[in-house]
Structure formats: C-alpha cells, structure tokens
CSV table of C-alpha atoms and ligand atoms in Angstrom, one decimal:
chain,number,residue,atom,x,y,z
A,1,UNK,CA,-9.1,82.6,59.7
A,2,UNK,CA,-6.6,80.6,62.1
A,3,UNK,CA,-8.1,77.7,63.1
A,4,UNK,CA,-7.1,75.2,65.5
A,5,UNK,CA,-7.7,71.7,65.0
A,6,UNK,CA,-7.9,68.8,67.2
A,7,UNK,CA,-6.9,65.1,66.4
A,8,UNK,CA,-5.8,66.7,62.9
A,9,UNK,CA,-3.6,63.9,62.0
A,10,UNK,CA,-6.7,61.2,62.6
A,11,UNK,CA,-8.9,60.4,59.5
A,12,UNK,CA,-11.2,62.8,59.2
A,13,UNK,CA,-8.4,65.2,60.9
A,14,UNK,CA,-6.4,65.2,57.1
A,15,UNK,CA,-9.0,65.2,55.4
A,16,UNK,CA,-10.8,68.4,57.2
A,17,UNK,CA,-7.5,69.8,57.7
A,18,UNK,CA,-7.3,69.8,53.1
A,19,UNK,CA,-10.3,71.2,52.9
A,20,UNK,CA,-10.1,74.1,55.4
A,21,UNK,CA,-6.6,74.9,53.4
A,22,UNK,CA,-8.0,75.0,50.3
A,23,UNK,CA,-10.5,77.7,51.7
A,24,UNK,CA,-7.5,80.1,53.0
A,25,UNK,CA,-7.8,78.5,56.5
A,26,UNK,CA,-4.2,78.7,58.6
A,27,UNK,CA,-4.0,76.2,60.4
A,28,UNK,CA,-2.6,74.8,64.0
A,29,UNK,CA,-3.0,70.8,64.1
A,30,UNK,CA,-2.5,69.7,67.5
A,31,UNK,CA,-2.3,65.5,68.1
A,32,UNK,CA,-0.7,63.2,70.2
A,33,UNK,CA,-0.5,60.4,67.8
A,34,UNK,CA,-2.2,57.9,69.8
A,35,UNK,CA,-4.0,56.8,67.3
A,36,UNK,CA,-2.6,58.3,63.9
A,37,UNK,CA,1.3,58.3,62.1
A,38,UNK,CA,3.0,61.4,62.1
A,39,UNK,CA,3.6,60.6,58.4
A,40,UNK,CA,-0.2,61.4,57.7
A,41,UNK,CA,1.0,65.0,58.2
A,42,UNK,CA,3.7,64.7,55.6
A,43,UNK,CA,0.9,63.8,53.0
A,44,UNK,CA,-0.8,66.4,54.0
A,45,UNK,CA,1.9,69.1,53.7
A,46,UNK,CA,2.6,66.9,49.9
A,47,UNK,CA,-1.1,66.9,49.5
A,48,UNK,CA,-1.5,71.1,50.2
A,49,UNK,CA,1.6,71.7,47.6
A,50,UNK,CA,0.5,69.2,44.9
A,51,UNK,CA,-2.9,71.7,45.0
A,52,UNK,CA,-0.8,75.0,45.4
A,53,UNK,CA,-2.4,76.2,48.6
A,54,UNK,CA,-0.6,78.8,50.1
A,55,UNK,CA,-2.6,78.2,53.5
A,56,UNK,CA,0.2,77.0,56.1
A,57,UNK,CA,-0.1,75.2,59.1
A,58,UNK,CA,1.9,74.5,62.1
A,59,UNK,CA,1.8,70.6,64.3
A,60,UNK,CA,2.0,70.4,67.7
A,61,UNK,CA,3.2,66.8,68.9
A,62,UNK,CA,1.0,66.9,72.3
A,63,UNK,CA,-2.2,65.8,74.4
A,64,UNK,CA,-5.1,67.8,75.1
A,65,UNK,CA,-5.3,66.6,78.4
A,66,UNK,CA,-2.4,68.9,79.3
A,67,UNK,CA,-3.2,72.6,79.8
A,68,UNK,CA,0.5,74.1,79.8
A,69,UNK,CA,1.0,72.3,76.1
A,70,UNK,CA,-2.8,73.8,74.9
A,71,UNK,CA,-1.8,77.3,76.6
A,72,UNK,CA,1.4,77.6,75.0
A,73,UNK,CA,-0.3,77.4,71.7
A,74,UNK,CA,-3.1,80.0,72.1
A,75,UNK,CA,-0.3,82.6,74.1
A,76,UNK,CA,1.5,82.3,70.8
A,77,UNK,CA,-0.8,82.7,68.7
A,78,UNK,CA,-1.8,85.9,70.3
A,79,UNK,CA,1.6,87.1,70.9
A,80,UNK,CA,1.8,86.8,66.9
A,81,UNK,CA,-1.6,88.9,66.9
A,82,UNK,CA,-2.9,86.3,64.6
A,83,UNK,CA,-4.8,85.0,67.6
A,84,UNK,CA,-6.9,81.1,67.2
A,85,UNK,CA,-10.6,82.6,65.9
A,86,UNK,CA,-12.0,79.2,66.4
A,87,UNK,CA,-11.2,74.9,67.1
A,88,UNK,CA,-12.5,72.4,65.2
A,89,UNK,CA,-12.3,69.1,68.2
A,90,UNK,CA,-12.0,66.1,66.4
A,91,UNK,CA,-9.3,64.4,69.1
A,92,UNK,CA,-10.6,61.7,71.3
A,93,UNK,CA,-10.5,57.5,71.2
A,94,UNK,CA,-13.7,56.2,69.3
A,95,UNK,CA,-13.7,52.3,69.4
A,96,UNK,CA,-16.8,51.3,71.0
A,97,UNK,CA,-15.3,48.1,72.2
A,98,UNK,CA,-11.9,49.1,73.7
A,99,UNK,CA,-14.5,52.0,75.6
A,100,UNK,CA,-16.0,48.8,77.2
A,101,UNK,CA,-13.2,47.3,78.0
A,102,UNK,CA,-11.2,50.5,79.2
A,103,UNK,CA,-14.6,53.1,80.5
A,104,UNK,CA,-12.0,55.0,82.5
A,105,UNK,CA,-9.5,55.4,79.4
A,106,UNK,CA,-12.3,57.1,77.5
A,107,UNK,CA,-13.4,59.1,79.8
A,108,UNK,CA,-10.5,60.4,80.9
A,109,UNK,CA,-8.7,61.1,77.5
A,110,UNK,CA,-12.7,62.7,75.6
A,111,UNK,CA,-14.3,64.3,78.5
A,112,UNK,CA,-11.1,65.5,80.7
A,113,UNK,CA,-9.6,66.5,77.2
A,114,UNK,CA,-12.2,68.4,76.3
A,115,UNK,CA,-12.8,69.9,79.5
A,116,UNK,CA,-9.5,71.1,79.5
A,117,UNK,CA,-9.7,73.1,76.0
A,118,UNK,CA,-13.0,74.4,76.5
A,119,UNK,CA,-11.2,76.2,79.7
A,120,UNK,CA,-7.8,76.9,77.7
A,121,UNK,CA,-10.5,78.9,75.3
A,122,UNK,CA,-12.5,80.8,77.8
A,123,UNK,CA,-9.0,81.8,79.1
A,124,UNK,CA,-7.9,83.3,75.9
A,125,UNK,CA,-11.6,84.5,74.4
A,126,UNK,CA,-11.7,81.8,71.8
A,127,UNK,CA,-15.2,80.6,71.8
A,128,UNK,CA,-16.0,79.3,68.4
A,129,UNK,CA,-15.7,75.9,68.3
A,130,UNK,CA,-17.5,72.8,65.8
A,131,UNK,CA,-17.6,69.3,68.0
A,132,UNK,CA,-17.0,65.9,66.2
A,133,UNK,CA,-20.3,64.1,67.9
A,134,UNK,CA,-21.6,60.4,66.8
A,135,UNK,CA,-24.9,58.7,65.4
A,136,UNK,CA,-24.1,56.3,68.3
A,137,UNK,CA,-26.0,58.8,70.8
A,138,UNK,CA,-29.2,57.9,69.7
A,139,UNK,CA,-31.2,55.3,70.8
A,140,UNK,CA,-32.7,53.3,67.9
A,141,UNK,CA,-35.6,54.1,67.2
A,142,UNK,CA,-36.5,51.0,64.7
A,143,UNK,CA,-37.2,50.3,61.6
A,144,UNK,CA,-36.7,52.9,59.0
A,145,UNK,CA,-37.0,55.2,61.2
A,146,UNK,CA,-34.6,58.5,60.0
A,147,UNK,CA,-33.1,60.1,62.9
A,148,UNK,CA,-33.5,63.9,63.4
A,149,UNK,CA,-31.8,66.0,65.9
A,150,UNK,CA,-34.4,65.8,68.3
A,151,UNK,CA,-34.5,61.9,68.1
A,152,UNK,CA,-34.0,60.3,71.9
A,153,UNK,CA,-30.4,60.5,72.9
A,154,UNK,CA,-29.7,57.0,75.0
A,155,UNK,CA,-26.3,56.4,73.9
A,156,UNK,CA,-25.6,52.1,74.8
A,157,UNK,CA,-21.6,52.0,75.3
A,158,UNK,CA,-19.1,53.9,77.3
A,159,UNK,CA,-17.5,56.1,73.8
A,160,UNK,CA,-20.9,57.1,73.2
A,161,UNK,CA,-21.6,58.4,76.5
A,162,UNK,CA,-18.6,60.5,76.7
A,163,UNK,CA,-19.7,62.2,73.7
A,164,UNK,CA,-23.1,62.9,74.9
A,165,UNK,CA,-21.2,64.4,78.0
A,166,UNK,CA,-19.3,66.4,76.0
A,167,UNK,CA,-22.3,67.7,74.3
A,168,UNK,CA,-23.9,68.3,77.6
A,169,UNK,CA,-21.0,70.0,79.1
A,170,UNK,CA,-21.3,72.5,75.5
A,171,UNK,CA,-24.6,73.4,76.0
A,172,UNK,CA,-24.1,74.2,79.4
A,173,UNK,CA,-21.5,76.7,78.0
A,174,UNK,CA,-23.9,78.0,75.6
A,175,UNK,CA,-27.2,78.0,78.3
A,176,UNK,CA,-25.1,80.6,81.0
A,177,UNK,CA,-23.7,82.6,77.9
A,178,UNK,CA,-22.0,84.8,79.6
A,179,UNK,CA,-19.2,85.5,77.6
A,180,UNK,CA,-21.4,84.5,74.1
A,181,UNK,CA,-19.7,81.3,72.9
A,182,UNK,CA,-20.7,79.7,68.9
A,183,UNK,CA,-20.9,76.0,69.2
A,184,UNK,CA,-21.7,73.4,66.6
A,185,UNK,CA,-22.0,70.1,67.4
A,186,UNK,CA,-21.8,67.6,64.4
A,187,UNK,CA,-22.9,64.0,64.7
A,188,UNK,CA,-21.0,62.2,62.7
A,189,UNK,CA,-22.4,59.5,60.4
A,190,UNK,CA,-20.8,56.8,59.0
A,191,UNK,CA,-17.5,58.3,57.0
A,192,UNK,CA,-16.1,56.2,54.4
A,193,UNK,CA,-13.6,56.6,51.5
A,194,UNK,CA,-10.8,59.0,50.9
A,195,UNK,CA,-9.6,61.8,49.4
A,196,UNK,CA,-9.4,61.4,45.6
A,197,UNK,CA,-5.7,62.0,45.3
A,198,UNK,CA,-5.3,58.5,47.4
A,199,UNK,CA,-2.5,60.5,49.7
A,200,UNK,CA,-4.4,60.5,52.4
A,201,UNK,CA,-6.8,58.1,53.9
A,202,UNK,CA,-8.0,56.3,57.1
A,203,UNK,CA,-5.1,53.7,57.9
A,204,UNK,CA,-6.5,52.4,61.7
A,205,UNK,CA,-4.2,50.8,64.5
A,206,UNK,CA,-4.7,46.8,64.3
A,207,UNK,CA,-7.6,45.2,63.2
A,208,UNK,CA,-10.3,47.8,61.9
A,209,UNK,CA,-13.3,47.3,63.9
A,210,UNK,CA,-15.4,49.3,60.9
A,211,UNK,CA,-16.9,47.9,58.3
A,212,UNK,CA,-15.1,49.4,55.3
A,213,UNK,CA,-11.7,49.6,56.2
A,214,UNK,CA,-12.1,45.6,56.9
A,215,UNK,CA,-13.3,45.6,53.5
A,216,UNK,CA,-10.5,47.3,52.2
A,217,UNK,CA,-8.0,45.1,53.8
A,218,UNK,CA,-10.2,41.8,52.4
A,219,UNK,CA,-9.9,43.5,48.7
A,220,UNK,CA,-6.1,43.9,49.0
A,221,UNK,CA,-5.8,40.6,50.0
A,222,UNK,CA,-4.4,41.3,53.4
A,223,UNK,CA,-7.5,39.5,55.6
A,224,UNK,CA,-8.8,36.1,54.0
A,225,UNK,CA,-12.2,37.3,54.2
A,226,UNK,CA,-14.9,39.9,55.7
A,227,UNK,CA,-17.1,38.6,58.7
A,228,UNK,CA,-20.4,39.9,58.6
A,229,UNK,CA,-22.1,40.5,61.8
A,230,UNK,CA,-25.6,39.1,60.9
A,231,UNK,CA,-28.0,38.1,58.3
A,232,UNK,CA,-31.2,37.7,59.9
A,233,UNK,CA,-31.9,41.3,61.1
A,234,UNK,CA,-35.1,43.2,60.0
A,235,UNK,CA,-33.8,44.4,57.1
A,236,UNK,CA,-34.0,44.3,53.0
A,237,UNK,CA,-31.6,41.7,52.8
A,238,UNK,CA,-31.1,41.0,56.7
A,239,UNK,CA,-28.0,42.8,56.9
A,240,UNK,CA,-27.6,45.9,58.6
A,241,UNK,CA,-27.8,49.5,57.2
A,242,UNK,CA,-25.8,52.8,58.0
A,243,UNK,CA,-25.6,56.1,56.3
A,244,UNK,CA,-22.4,56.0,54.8
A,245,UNK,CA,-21.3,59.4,53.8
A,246,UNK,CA,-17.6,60.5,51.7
A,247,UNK,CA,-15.4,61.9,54.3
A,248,UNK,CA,-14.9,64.7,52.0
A,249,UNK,CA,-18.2,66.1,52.0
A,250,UNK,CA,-18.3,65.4,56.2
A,251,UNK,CA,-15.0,67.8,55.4
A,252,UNK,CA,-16.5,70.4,54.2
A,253,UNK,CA,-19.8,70.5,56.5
A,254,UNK,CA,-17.0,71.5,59.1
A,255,UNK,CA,-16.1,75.0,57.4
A,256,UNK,CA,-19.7,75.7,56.6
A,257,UNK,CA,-20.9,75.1,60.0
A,258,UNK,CA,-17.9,77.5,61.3
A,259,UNK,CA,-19.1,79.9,58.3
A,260,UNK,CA,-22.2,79.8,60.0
A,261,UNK,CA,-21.5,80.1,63.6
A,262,UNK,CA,-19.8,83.5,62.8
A,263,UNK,CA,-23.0,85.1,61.6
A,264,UNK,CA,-24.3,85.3,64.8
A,265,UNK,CA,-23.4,87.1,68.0
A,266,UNK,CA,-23.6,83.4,70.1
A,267,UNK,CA,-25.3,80.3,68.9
A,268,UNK,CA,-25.5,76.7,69.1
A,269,UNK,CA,-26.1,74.3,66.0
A,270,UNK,CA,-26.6,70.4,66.0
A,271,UNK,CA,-26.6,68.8,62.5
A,272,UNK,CA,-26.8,65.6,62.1
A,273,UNK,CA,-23.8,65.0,59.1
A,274,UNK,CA,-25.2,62.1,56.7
A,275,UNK,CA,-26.6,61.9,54.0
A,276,UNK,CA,-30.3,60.5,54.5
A,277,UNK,CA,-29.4,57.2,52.5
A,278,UNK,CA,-29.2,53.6,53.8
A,279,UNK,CA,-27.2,51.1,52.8
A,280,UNK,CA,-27.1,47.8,53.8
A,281,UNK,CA,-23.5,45.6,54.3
A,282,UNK,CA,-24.4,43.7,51.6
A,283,UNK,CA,-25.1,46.7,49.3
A,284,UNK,CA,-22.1,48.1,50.0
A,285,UNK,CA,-19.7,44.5,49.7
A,286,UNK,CA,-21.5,44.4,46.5
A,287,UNK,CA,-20.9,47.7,45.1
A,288,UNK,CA,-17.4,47.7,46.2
A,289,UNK,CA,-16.7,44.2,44.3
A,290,UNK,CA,-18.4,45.8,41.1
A,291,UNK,CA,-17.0,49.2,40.6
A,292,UNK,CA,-13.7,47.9,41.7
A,293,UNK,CA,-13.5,45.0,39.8
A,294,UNK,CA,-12.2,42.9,42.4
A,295,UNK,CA,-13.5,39.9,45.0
A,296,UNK,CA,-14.5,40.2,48.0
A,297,UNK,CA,-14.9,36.9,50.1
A,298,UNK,CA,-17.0,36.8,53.0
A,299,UNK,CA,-18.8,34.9,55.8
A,300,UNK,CA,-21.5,35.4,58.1
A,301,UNK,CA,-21.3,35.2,61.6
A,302,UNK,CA,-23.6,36.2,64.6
A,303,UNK,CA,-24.3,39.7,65.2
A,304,UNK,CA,-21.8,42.4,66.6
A,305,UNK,CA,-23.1,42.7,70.4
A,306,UNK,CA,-25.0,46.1,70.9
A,307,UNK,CA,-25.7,46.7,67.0
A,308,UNK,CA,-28.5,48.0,65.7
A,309,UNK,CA,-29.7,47.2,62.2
A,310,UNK,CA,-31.0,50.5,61.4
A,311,UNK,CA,-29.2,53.9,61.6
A,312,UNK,CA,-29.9,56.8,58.9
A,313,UNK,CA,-29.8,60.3,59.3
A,314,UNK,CA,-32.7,62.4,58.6
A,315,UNK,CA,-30.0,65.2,57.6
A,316,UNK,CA,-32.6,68.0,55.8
A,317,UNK,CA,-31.4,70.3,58.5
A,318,UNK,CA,-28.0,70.4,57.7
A,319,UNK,CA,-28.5,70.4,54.3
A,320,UNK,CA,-31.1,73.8,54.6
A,321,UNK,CA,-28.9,75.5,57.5
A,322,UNK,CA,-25.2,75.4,55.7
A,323,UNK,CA,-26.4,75.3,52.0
A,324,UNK,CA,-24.9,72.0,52.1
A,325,UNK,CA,-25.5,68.8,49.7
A,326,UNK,CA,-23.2,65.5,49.9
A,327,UNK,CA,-21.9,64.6,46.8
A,328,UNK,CA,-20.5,61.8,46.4
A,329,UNK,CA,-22.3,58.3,46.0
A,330,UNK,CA,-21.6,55.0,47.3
A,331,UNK,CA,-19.6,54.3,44.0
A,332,UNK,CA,-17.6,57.5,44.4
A,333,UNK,CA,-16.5,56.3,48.3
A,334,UNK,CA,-15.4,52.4,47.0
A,335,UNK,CA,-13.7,54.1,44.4
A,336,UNK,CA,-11.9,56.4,46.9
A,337,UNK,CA,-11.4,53.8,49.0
A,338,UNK,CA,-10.1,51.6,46.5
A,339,UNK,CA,-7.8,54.0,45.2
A,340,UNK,CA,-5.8,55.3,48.7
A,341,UNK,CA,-5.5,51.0,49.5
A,342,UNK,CA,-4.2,50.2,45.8
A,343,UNK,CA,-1.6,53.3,46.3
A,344,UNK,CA,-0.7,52.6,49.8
A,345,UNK,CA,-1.6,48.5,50.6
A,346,UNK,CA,0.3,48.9,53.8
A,347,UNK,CA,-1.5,52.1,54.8
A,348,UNK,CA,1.1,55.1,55.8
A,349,UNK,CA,4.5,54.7,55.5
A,350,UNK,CA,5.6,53.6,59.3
B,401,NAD,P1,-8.9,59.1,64.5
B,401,NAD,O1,-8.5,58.3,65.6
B,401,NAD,O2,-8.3,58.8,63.1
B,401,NAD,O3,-8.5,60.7,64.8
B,401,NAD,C1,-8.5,61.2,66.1
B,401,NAD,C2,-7.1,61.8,66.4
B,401,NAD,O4,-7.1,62.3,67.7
B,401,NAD,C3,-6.0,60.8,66.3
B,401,NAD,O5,-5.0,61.3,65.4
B,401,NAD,C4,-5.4,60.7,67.7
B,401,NAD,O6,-4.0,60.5,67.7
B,401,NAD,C5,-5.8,62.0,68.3
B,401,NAD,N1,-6.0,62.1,69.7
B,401,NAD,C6,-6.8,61.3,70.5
B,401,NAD,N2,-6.7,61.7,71.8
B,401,NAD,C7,-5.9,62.7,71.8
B,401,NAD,C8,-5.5,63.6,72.9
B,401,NAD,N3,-5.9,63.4,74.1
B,401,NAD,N4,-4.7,64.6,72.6
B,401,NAD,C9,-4.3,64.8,71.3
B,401,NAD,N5,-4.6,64.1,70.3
B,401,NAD,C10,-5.4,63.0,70.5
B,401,NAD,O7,-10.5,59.2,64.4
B,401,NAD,P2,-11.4,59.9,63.3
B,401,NAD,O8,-12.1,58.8,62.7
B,401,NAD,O9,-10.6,60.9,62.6
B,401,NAD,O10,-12.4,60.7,64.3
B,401,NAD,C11,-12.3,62.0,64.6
B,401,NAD,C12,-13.4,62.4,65.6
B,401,NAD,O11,-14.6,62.1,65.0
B,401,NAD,C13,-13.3,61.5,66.9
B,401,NAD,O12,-13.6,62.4,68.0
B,401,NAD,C14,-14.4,60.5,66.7
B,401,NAD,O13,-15.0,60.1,67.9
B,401,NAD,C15,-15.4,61.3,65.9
B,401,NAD,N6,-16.3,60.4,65.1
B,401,NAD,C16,-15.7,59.5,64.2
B,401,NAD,C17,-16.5,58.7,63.4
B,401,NAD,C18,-15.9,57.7,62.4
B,401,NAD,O14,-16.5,56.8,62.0
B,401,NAD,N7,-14.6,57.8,62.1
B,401,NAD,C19,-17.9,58.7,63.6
B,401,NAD,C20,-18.4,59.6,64.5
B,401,NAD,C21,-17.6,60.4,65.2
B,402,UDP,N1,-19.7,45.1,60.2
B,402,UDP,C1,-19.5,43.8,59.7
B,402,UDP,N2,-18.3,43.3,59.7
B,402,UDP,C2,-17.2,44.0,60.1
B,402,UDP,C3,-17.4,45.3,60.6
B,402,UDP,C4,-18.7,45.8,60.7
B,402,UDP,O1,-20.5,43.1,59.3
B,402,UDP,O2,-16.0,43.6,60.1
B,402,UDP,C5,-21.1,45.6,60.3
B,402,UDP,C6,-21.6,46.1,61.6
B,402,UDP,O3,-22.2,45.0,62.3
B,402,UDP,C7,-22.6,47.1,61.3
B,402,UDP,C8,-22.1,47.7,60.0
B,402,UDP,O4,-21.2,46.7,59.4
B,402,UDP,O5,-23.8,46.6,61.1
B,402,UDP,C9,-21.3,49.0,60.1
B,402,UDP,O6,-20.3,48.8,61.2
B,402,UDP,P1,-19.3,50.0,61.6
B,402,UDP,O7,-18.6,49.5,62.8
B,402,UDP,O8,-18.5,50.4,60.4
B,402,UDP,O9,-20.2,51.2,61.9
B,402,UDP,P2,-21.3,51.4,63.2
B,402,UDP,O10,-21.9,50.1,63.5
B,402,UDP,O11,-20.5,52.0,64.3
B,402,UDP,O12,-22.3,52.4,62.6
C-alpha cells in the first residue's frame, strides 16, 4: 500500500514510519519540522537499510496547513498511478502547557491542519485514514478506574480539546457517509522507549515536559535531578500512575488498525492504545535505576497543575478487534530508552 504519513519525522512518526516499511508499506512522510530534526529521517533511511527493507519512501519538507503543498503530493501520486490508499495523521503540537499558554497556536496548526487534509482527501478519493488521539480526552474518572472507549470525554486543557474536535469533526465525516470514508481513531497512551536499534528515538525541543524523557536526561547526567510532581496523591505509593506502553507496539497498532479499516466498505474504530497496566512514577524511576544500573536523583515537589493521579487504559478492545497484544514490559521500555540516550546523549545530530 502507499501510505501517507503525517508528522513522520516526530517520535512516534519514525518509529511508525519502520514498522509500516518493514510490512511492504511505501511511504510519503510529510513534516514541517516544527517540532522534529530532519536528521531523524536520515536514521530512518539508515535504520530501513540496516534491516534490508526494500519499502521506499519519499519527505516532503512542508505544513499541513497549506493545501497547494498537501495537493501537490496527492496529484502526484496519482499521476504515478500509485495513488495515496490511506494517511496515517500524527502531525500536530502536543504540549499541554504551551496549548495554555498559546490556545490559538493549537488550534490553528491541529484543527485547521487537519481540516485542511481531510478536504485535500475528499478531493482526491482517499478516505482511509488512522487519527493519533490522546488519553487526555477523558475526564478522570477516579481511582482505579480503567478507561474504556465510552468513558466521559471532558478533555481539561486547550491540546486536548483540539483533539476531541478533530475527533468530532471525523465522525461527522463518517455519520453523512456519503462518499464511505474508514476512520480509526487511536487514543494514545502514554508511549515510552525506543526502537531497539537505539537509531531512532524521541529527542524533544527544550526541556521535556514528559516524564521519561526527563528521566532520561537525569540518567545521562544532563539535568541534576528529576522533580516529581507529587507524593501525596491517592495512590500505592502517592505518586501518580499512567499506562506506559513501548512505542513500538503503539507502532504496530497503526498498520493493524489500517489492516482493519480495509475490510469493510466504510467504518469507524476508536481503540484506546495502552496496555491496561499502571505504573506509578516511582515504579518506573525505580525500575529504570535497576535494569539500567544507573542513579537516578530526584525530588519532590507539588503537583503538576491539572494532573490526574490515575490514567489506565481498559484496552481489551483493541487487543480483540486488531489481534493485537503489547509486548514489551516496563523493563523492555527503560532498556530502550536507555539504550537510544547511551548511543546518542545529545539526542539527533543537529
Ligand atoms: P512529535 O512532536 O514528535 O511529532 C509530531 C510531528 O508533527 C513533528 O515532527 C512536527 O514537526 C510535525 N508537525 C507538527 N505540526 C505540523 C504541521 N502543521 N505540518 C507538518 N508537520 C507538522 O510528537 P509525537 O510524540 O510523535 O506525537 C505524534 C502525534 O501523537 C501527535 O499528534 C500527538 O498529539 C499524538 N500523541 C502523542 C502522545 C505522546 O505522548 N507522544 C500521546 C498521545 C497522542
Ligand atoms: N511527571 C513528573 N516529573 C516530570 C514529568 C512528569 O513527576 O518531570 C509526572 C506527571 O506529573 C505525571 C506523570 O509523571 O503524573 C506522567 O507525566 P507525563 O507528562 O509523561 O504524561 P501525562 O501526565 O501527560 O499522562
């Protein structure tokens, strides 16, 4: 298939970008490098000939908030008659805080964006498409509490409102199906680690507002030590939990959920991509220091404004509708992690 993909030089961009190779995918990456080094593409083209995939892809240097630069793409793909059969959207800005500070930013680079290539692919009949959606959508719903599909959408900050919107705006597309579009929309966990080659990984602007890329700058000694946001919430050890999940195996739930999409004549799938597991800061500090045999000083300071202290996906959907399993532990992630910062301590080459 020839796939277009959004934001592909991001994090999870690479490392979905890999994966659809491997499975025979050609690929058109488009990204504006807002938030993402064009060298992440070079490891990637390294990456795909270290593995001797013959999949190829093409990178357009561009924003999705311009029509003429998405049109051009699609009109030559068709003109090839190797037309785009589907988009995997993964660009848009995702720090909560810089959405608070900069509302108008966010919505005018996620939902304008999007806008604009859901009408570039009505206008050339490409109407398969998998959204990149958040956890942050939900309102929380307390503690323990696994969130399904259905669980109250009440998204609290401006980044997760625009991607509500944007799922709106899908199922919209789907509800008039006039012209029989496939949409998934994924929401998006917490993805951690790296691929296990260590040639690509996440390497974010400035200071990472995530938890484990701060850890991974404490561990290779380029922060003094990690804050944590907290240690009297309602939880085991009054830190808070996520759902971390390997951004491999988020990787490959993009693929299978196309895979899916495309046995049916028009259809629209939410998953929620996690992997049912908590895992509280702590835990994961504490995992990180042992598996990796290294130290990880840290402090605790008051909590992150608008956290919650307990988000887990209840994720048997997923798992039953695209045959799906994650499969890499907490270990597996630190040891990822651990491996793409020991290879690369300043991140990509700039
Ligand atoms: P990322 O910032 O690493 O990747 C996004 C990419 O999109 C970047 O390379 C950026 O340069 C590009 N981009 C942004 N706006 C663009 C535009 N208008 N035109 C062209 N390119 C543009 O982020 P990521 O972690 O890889 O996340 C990918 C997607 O998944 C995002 O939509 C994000 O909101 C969503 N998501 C991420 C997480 C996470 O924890 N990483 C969790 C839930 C959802
Ligand atoms: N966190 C922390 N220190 C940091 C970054 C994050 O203690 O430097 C905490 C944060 O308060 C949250 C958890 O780690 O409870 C996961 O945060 P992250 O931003 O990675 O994910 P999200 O909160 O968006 O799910």
């Amino acid at each position: 298939m020839r796939i277009l993909i959004t934001g592909g030089a991001g994090y999870i961009g690479t490392h979905t970008a890999i994966n659809l190779l491997e499975n025979g995918n050609d690929l058109e990456i488009i990204d504006s490098f807002i938030n993402s080094y064009p060298a992440a593409i070079k490891r990637l083209n390294y990456l795909k000939n270290i593995l001797k995939i013959d999949s190829k892809f093409n990178i357009h240097n561009g924003d999705l908030r311009n029509q003429k630069f998405l049109e051009k793409i699609f009109s030559d793909s068709k003109k090839s008659n190797n037309p785009i059969e589907a988009v995997i959207h993964l660009a848009g800005l995702k720090s909560v805080g810089d959405s608070i500070r900069f509302p108008e930013k966010y919505w005018d680079f996620n939902v304008n964006g999007s806008i604009n290539l859901f009408k570039v692919m009505e206008k050339y009949e490409c109407r398969n498409i998998v959204f990149s959606s958040s956890a942050t959508i939900y309102k929380y719903q307390g503690k323990e509490v696994l969130l399904d599909e259905n669980s109250v959408i009440e998204p609290t900050n401006p980044y997760g409102q625009t991607k509500a919107e944007i799922e709106k705006i899908l199922q919209d597309i789907n509800k008039e199906n006039v012209n029989k579009w496939r949409i998934s929309i994924l929401r998006y966990f917490n993805p951690i680690g790296a691929h296990s080659s260590g040639l690509i990984g996440e390497d974010p602007f400035g200071e990472p507002n995530n938890l484990f890329p701060a850890i991974i700058k404490v561990s290779s000694n380029q922060t003094r030590e990690l804050k944590i946001f907290g240690y009297d919430w309602p939880t085991i050890d009054g830190t808070a939990v996520r759902d971390y999940i390997h951004v491999m195996d988020l990787a490959k739930a993009h693929y299978l959920a196309l895979l899916k999409l495309m046995e049916f004549e028009s259809k629209l799938l939410i998953l929620n991509i996690g992997t049912g597991i908590g895992t509280s800061v702590l835990d994961l500090v504490n995992t990180f220091k042992s598996i990796n045999k290294c130290d990880i000083p840290y402090s605790f300071t008051e909590r992150r404004k608008g956290d919650f202290p307990y988000v887990v996906a209840d994720n048997k959907m997923a798992e039953k509708i695209l045959n799906w399993k994650p499969r890499n532990t907490i270990e597996d992630m630190c040891i990822d992690g651990w491996n793409w910062i020991k290879k690369n301590p300043s991140g990509y080459p700039k």
